[in-house]
mmCIF file of C-alpha atoms in Angstrom:
data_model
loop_
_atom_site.group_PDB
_atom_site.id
_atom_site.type_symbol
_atom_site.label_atom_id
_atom_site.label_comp_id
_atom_site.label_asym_id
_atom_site.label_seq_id
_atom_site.Cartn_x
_atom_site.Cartn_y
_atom_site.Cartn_z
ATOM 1 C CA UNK A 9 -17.668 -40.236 -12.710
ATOM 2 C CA UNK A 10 -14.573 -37.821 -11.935
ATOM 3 C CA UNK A 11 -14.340 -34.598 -13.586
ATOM 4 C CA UNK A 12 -11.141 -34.044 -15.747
ATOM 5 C CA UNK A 13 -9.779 -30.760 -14.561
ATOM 6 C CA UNK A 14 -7.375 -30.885 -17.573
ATOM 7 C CA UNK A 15 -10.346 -29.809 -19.927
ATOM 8 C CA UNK A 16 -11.723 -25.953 -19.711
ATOM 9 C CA UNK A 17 -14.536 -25.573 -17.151
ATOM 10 C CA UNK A 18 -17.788 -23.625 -17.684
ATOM 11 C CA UNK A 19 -17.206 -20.365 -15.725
ATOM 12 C CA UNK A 20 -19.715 -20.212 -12.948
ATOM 13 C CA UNK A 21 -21.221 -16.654 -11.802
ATOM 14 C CA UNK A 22 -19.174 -16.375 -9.054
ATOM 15 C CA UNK A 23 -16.275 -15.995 -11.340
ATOM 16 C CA UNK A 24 -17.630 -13.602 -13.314
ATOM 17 C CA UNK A 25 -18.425 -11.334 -10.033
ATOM 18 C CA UNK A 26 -15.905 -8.742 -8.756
ATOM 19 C CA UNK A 27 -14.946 -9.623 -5.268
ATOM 20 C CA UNK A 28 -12.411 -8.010 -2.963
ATOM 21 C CA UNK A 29 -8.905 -8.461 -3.177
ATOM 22 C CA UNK A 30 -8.001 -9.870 0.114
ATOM 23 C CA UNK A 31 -10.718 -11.483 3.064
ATOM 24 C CA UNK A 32 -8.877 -8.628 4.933
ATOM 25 C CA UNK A 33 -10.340 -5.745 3.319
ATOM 26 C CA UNK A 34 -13.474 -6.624 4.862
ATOM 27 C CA UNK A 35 -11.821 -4.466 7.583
ATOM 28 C CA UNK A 36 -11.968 -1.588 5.083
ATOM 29 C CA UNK A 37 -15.725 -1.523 4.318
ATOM 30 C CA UNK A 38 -16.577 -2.026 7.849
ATOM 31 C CA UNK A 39 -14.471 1.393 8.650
ATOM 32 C CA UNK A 40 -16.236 2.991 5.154
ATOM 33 C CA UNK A 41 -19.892 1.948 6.472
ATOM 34 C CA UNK A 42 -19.249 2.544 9.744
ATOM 35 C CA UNK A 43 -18.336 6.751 9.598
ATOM 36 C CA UNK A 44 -21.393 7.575 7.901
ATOM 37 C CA UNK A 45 -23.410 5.993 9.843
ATOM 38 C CA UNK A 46 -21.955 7.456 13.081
ATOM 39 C CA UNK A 47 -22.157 10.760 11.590
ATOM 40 C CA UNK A 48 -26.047 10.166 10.597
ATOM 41 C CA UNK A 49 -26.985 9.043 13.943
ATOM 42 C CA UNK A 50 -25.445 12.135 15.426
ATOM 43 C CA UNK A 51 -26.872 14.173 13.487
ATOM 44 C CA UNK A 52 -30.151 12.984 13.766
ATOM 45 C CA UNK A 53 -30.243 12.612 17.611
ATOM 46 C CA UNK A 54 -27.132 15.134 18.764
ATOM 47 C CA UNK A 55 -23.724 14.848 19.853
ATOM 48 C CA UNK A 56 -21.941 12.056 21.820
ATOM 49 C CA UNK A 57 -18.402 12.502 22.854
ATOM 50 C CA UNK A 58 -17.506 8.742 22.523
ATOM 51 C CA UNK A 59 -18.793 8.391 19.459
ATOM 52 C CA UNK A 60 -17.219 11.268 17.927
ATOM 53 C CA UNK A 61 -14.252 10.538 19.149
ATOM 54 C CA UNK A 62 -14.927 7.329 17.314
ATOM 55 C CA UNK A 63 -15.417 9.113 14.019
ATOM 56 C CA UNK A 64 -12.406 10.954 14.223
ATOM 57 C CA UNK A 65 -10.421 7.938 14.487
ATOM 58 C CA UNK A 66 -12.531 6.394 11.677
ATOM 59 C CA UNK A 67 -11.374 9.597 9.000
ATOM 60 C CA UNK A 68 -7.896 8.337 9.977
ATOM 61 C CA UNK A 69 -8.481 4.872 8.660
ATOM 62 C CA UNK A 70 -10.737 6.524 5.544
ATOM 63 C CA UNK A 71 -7.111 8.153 4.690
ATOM 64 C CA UNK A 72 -5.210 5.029 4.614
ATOM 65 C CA UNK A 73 -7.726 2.931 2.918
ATOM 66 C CA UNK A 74 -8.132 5.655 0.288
ATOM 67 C CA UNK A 75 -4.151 5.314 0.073
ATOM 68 C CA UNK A 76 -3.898 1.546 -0.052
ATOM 69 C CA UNK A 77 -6.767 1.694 -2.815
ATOM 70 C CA UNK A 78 -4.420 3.555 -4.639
ATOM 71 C CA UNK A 79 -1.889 1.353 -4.629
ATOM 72 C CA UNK A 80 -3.529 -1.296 -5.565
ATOM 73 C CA UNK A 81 -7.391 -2.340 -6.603
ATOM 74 C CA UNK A 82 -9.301 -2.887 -3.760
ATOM 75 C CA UNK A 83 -11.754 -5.307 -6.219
ATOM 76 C CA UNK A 84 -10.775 -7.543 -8.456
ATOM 77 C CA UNK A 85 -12.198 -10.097 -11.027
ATOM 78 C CA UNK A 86 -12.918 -9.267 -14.809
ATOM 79 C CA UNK A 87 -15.872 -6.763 -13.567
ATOM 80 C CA UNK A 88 -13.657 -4.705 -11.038
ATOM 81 C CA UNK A 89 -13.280 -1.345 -12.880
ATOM 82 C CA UNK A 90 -16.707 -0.512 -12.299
ATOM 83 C CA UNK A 91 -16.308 -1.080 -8.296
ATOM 84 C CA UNK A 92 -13.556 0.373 -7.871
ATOM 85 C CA UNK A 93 -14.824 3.174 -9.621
ATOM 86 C CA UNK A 94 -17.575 2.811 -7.014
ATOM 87 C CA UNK A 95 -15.257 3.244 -4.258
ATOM 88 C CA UNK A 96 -12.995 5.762 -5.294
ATOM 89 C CA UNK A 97 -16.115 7.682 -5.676
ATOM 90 C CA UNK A 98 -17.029 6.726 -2.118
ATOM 91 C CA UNK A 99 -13.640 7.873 -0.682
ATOM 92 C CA UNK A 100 -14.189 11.060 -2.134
ATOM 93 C CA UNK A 101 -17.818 11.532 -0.326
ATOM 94 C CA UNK A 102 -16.214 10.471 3.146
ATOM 95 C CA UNK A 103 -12.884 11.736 2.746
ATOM 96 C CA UNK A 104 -14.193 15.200 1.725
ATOM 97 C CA UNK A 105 -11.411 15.659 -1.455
ATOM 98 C CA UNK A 106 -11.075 13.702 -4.440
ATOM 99 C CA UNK A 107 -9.010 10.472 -4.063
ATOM 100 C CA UNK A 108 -7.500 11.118 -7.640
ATOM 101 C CA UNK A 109 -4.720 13.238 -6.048
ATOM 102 C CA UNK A 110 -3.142 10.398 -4.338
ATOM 103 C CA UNK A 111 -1.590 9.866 -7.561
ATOM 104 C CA UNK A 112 0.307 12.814 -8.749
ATOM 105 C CA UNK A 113 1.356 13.794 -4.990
ATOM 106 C CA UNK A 114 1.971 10.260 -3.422
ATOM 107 C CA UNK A 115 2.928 7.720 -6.448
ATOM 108 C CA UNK A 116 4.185 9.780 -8.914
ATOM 109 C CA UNK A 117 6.293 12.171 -6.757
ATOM 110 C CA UNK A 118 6.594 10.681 -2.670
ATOM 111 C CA UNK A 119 7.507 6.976 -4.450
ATOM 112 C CA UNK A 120 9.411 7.915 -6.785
ATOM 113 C CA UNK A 121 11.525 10.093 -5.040
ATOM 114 C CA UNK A 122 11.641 9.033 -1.824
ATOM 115 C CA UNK A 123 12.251 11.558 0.410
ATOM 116 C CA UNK A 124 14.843 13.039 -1.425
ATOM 117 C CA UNK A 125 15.466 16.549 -2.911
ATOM 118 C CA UNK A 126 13.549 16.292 -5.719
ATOM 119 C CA UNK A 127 10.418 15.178 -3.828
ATOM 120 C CA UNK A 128 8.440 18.190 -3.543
ATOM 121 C CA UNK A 129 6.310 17.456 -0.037
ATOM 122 C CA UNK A 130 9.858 16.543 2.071
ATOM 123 C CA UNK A 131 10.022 17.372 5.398
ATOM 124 C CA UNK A 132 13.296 18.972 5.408
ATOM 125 C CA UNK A 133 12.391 21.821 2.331
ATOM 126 C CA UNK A 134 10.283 23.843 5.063
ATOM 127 C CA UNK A 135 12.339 25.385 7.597
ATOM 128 C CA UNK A 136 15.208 23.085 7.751
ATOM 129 C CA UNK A 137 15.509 19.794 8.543
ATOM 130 C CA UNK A 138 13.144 19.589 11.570
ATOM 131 C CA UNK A 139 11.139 17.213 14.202
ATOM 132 C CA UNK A 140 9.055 19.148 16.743
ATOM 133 C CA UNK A 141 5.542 19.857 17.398
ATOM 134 C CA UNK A 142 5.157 23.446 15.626
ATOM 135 C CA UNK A 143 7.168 21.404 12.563
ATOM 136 C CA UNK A 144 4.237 18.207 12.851
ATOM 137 C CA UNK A 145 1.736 20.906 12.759
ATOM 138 C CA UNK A 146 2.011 23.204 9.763
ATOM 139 C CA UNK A 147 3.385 20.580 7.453
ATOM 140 C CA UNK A 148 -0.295 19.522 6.557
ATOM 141 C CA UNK A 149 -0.333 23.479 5.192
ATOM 142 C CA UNK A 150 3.194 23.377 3.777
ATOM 143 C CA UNK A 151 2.373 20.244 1.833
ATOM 144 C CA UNK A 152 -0.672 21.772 0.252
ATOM 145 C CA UNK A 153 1.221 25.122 -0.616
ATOM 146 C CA UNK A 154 3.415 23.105 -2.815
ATOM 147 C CA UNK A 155 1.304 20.062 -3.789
ATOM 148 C CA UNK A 156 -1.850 21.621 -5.117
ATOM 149 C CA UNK A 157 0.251 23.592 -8.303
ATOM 150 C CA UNK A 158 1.463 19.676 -8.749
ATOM 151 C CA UNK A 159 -2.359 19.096 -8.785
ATOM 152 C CA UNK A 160 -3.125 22.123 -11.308
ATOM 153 C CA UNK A 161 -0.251 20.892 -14.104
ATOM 154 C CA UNK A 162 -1.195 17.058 -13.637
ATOM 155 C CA UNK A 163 -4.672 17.805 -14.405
ATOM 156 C CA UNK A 164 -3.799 20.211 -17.665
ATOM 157 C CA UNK A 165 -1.660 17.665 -19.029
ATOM 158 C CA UNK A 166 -5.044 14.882 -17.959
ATOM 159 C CA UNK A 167 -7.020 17.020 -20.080
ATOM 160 C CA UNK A 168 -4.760 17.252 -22.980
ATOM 161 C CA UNK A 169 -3.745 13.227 -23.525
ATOM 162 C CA UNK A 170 -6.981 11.972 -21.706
ATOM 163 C CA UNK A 171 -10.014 13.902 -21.674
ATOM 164 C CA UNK A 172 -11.944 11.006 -20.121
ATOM 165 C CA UNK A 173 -9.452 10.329 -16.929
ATOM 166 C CA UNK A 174 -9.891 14.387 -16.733
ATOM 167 C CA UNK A 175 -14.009 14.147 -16.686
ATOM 168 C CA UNK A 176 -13.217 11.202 -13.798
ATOM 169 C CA UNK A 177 -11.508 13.588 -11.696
ATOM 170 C CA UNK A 178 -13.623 16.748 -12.041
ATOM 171 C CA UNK A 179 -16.804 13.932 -11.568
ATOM 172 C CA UNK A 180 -15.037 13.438 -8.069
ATOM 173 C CA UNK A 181 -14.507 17.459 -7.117
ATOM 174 C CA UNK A 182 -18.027 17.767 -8.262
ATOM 175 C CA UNK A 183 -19.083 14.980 -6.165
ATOM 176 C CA UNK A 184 -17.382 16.385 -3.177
ATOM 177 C CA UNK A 185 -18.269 20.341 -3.335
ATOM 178 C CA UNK A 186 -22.018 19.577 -4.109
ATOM 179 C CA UNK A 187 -21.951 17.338 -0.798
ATOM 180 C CA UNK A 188 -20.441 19.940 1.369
ATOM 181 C CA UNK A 189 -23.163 22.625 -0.434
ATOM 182 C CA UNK A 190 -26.078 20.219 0.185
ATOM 183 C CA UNK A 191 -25.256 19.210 3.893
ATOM 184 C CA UNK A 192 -23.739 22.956 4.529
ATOM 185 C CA UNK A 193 -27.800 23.784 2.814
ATOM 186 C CA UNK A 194 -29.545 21.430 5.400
ATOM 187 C CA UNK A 195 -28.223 22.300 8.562
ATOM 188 C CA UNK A 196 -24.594 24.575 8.395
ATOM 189 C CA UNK A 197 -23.914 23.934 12.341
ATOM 190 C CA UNK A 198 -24.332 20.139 12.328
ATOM 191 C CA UNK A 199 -22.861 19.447 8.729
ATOM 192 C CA UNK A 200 -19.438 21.353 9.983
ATOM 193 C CA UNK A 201 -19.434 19.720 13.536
ATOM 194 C CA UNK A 202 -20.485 16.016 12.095
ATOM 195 C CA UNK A 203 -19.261 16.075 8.757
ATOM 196 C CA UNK A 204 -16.293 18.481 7.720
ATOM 197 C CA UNK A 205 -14.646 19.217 10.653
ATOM 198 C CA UNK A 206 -13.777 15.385 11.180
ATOM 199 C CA UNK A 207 -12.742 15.326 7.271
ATOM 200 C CA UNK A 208 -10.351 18.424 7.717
ATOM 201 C CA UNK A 209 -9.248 16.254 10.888
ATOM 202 C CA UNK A 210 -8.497 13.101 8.748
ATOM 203 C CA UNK A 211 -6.761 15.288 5.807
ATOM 204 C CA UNK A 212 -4.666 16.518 8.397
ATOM 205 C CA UNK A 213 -3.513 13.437 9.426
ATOM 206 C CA UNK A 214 -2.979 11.955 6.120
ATOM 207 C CA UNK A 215 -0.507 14.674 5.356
ATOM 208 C CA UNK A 216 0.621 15.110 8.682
ATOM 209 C CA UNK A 217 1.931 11.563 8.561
ATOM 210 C CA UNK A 218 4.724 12.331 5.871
ATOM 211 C CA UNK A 219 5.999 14.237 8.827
ATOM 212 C CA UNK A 220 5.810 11.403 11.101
ATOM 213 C CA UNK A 221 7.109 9.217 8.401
ATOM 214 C CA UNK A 222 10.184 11.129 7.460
ATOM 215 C CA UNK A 223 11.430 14.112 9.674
ATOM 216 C CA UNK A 224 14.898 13.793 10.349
ATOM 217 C CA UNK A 225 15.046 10.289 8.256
ATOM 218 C CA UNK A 226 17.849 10.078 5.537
ATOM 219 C CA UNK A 227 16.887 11.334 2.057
ATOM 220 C CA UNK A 228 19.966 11.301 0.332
ATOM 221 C CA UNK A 229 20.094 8.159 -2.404
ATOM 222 C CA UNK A 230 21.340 5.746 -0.399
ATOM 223 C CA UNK A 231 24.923 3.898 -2.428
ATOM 224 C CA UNK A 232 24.054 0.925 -3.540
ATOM 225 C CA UNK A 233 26.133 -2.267 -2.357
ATOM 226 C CA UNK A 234 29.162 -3.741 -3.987
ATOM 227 C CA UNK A 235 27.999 -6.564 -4.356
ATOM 228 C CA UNK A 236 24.415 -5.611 -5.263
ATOM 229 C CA UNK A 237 22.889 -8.021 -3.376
ATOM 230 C CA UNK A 238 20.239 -5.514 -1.904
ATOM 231 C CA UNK A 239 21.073 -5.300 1.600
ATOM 232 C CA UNK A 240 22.027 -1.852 1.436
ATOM 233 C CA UNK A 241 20.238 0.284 4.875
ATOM 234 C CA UNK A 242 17.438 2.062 4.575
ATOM 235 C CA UNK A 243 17.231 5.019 6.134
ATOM 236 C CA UNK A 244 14.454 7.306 4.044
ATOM 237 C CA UNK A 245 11.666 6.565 6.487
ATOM 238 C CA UNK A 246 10.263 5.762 10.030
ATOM 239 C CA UNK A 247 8.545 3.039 10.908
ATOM 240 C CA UNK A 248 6.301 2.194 13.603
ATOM 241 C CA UNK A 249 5.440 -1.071 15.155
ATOM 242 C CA UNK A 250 2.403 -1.634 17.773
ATOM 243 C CA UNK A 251 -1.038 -1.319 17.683
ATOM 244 C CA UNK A 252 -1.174 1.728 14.955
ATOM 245 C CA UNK A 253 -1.029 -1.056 12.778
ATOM 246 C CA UNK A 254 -3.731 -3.487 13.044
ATOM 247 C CA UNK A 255 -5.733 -0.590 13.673
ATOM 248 C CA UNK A 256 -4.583 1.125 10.330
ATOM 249 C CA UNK A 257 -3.960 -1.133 8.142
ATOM 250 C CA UNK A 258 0.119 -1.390 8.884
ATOM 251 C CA UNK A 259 0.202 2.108 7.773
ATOM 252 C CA UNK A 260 3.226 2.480 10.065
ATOM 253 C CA UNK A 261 5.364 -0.057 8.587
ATOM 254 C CA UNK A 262 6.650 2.501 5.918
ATOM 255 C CA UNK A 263 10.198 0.925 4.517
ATOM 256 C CA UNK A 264 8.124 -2.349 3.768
ATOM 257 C CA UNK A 265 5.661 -0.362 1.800
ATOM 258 C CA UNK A 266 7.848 2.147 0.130
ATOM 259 C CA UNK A 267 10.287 -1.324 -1.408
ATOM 260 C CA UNK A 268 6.957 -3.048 -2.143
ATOM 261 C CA UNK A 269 4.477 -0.509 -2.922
ATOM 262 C CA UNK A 270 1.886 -3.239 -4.704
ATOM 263 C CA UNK A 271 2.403 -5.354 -1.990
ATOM 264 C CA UNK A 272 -1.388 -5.846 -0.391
ATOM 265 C CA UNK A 273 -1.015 -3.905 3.430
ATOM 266 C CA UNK A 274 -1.385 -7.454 4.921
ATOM 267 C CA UNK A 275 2.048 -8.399 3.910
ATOM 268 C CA UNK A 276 3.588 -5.906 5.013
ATOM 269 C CA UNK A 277 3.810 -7.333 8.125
ATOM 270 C CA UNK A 278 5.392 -10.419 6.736
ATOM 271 C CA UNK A 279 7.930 -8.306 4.886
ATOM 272 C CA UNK A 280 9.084 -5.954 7.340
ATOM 273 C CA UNK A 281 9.914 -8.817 10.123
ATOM 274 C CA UNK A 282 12.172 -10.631 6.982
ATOM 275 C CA UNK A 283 13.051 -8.315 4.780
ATOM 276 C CA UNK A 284 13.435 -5.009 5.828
ATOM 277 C CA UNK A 285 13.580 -4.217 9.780
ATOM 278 C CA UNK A 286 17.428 -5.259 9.829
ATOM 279 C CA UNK A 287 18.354 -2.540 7.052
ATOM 280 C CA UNK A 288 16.659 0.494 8.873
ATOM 281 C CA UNK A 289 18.752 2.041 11.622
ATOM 282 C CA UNK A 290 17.492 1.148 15.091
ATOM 283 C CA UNK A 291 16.353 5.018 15.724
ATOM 284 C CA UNK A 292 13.814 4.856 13.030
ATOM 285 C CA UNK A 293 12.282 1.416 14.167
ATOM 286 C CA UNK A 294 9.936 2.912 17.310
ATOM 287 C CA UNK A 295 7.941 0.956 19.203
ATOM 288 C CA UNK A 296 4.338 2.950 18.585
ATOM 289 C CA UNK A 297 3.436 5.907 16.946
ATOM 290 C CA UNK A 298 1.454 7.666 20.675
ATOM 291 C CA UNK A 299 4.428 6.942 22.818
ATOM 292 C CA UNK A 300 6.912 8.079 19.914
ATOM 293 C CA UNK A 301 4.768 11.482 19.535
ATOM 294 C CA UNK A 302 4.115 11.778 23.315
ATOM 295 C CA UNK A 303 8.097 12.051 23.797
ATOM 296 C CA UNK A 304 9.613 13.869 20.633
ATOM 297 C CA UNK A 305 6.996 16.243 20.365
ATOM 298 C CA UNK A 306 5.662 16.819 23.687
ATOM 299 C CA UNK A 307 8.851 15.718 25.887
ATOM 300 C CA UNK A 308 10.618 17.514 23.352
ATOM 301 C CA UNK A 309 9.924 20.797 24.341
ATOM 302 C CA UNK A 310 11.301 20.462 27.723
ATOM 303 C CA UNK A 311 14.095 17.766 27.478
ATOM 304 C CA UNK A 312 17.085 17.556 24.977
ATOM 305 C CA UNK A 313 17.716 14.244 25.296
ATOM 306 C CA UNK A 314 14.175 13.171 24.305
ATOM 307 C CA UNK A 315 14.106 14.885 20.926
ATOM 308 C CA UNK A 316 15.347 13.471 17.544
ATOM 309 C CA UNK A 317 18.050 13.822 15.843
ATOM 310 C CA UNK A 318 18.651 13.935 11.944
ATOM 311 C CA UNK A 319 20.839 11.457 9.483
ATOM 312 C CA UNK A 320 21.306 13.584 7.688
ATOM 313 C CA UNK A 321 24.631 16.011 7.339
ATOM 314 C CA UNK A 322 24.038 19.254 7.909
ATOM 315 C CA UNK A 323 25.087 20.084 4.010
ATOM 316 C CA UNK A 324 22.209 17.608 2.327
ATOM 317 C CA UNK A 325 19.475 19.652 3.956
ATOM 318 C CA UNK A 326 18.017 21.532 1.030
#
C-alpha cells in the first residue's frame, strides 16, 4: 500500500524542531564553540601563542556570524524565535557588546544608504575621502563617535513603541557588563588577556572593515539605466575574492551582499560570479583582502603608485 501524498500528513517531531537554516552554518557553531573553549583552556593552563592567535582570528568570524544572523535567522522552523533568541544572546557573551546594534547602525543606516552622504559611518565624512593605514586605524573610533548617539535615539524611540524589544536589548547589555564584572572579579589579568582584549580585537575589525569595504569606493547614487534593465555599475563597495572568504563566511564579497542582503552568505558566491562582478569596476574587485592591505596600506607609505585612488570627484566628498 502507497501513501497518497495528496492528503495532509501527520507532522512528525522533526518538523516541529527548529533546525538551522543552511547545513553550512554548521561552520558557524563550530567557530561559536570553538572561542570559548580556547579561551577556557588558556585560562586554566596559561598562554599559548598559537592558540591565541587562533582566538583572535575566531572573534573575526564571531563578528561576521553575528552580522549574517542579523540578516537573516540563523534557525528556522515554527520554534525558531526562541533559538535565535538563544544565539543572539550568545553573540553578545562572545562578542563582548550586544548584537542588537547591528540593526540601527548596519541595516537601518549602512543598507539603506549605501555609502552615500546620508550614511552616517562613511569613510569619506572623517578627514576626507581617504585610504591609508592611519585612515584603517581610527575609523573603528570614528564610527563609534557617531554611531553610538544613533544607538541612544534608536533605543528611546524602542522604549516608547516597544517596551518589550527595549527589555531584549538592555537583557543583552546586562548580559554583557555582568560577564566582563564577573570574569574581571575572578582573575582581572587573565580575563583582559583571554577574554576582552581579543573581543576589543574582533570589534575592531568588524568596524574596521567598513573601511576596507568602502574607502575611496563611489558613494554617490549611482543613475539608473535607460533602459532599466539593472545593469547599471556598481561602484559603492570593494570586494574581495580568495581565501577571506571561505574562511569568513564570503564576508568579502560585499556588492553581492549589499543587492541581496537576505540572501544566505553561501550564495553569495553564486551571485557575485553571475550577477554582480561584471558591474563593479575592475579596481574594486582585488584578489585577497592580506595582499590588498599589505600593498595600499603598508606599500602605501613608501610608493605612489601602490596606493588607491578614489571614484569619486573631488566635489562629492562631504
Amino acid at each position: 500500500m502507497t501513501r497518497d501524498d495528496s492528503l495532509p500528513q501527520p507532522a512528525t517531531a522533526s518538523r516541529k524542531l527548529p533546525r538551522l537554516r543552511h547545513w553550512r552554518d554548521w561552520q558557524s557553531l563550530l567557530y561559536m564553540l570553538a572561542l570559548p573553549l580556547i579561551a577556557a583552556w588558556q585560562w586554566q593552563h596559561g598562554l599559548v601563542w598559537w592558540l591565541y592567535l587562533v582566538a583572535l582570528f575566531l572573534t573575526l568570524g564571531i563578528g561576521v556570524i553575528h552580522h549574517n544572523h542579523t540578516h537573516l535567522r540563523m534557525w528556522t522552523g515554527p520554534h525558531s524565535r526562541w533559538p535565535n533568541r538563544a544565539t543572539d544572546y550568545a553573540l553578545t557573551l562572545l562578542q563582548g557588546h550586544p548584537t542588537f546594534v547591528f540593526w540601527p547602525a548596519h541595516v537601518g543606516n549602512h543598507h539603506r544608504y549605501k555609502h552615500g552622504e546620508q550614511d552616517i559611518a562613511r569613510t569619506y565624512r572623517f578627514g576626507g575621502d581617504t585610504n591609508h593605514l592611519w585612515g584603517y586605524l581610527v575609523h573603528p573610533l570614528q564610527a563609534a563617535w557617531v554611531l553610538y548617539p544613533l544607538f541612544i535615539r534608536w533605543l528611546r524611540g524602542l522604549r516608547q513603541r516597544h517596551p518589550g524589544a527595549f527589555r531584549y536589548c538592555m537583557g543583552q547589555y546586562a548580559l554583557w557588563l555582568g560577564s566582563w564584572a564577573v570574569l574581571l572579579a575572578l582573575d582581572w589579568k587573565k580575563a583582559l588577556l583571554f577574554v576582552i582584549v581579543p573581543q576589543l580585537h574582533g570589534l575592531h575589525w568588524l568596524l574596521a572593515t567598513n573601511y576596507l569595504q568602502h574607502a575611496h569606493a563611489d558613494g554617490r547614487k549611482p543613475p539608473k539605466p535607460e533602459n532599466d534593465t539593472g545593469s547599471g555599475m556598481l561602484n559603492y563597495a570593494r570586494n574581495f575574492e580568495g581565501m577571506v572568504n571561505p574562511l569568513l563566511f564570503n564576508i568579502g564579497l560585499h556588492t553581492a551582499h549589499h543587492e541581496c542582503p537576505h540572501a544566505h552568505w553561501s550564495a553569495l558566491t553564486r551571485l557575485h560570479a553571475d550577477e554582480y562582478r561584471h558591474r563593479v569596476h575592475p579596481v574594486l574587485n582585488e584578489a585577497g583582502l592580506l595582499p590588498y592591505m599589505a600593498r595600499v596600506f603598508v606599500g602605501g607609505l613608501v610608493r605612489r603608485s601602490a596606493r588607491s585612488r578614489s571614484l569619486m570627484p573631488p566635489m562629492e566628498k562631504k
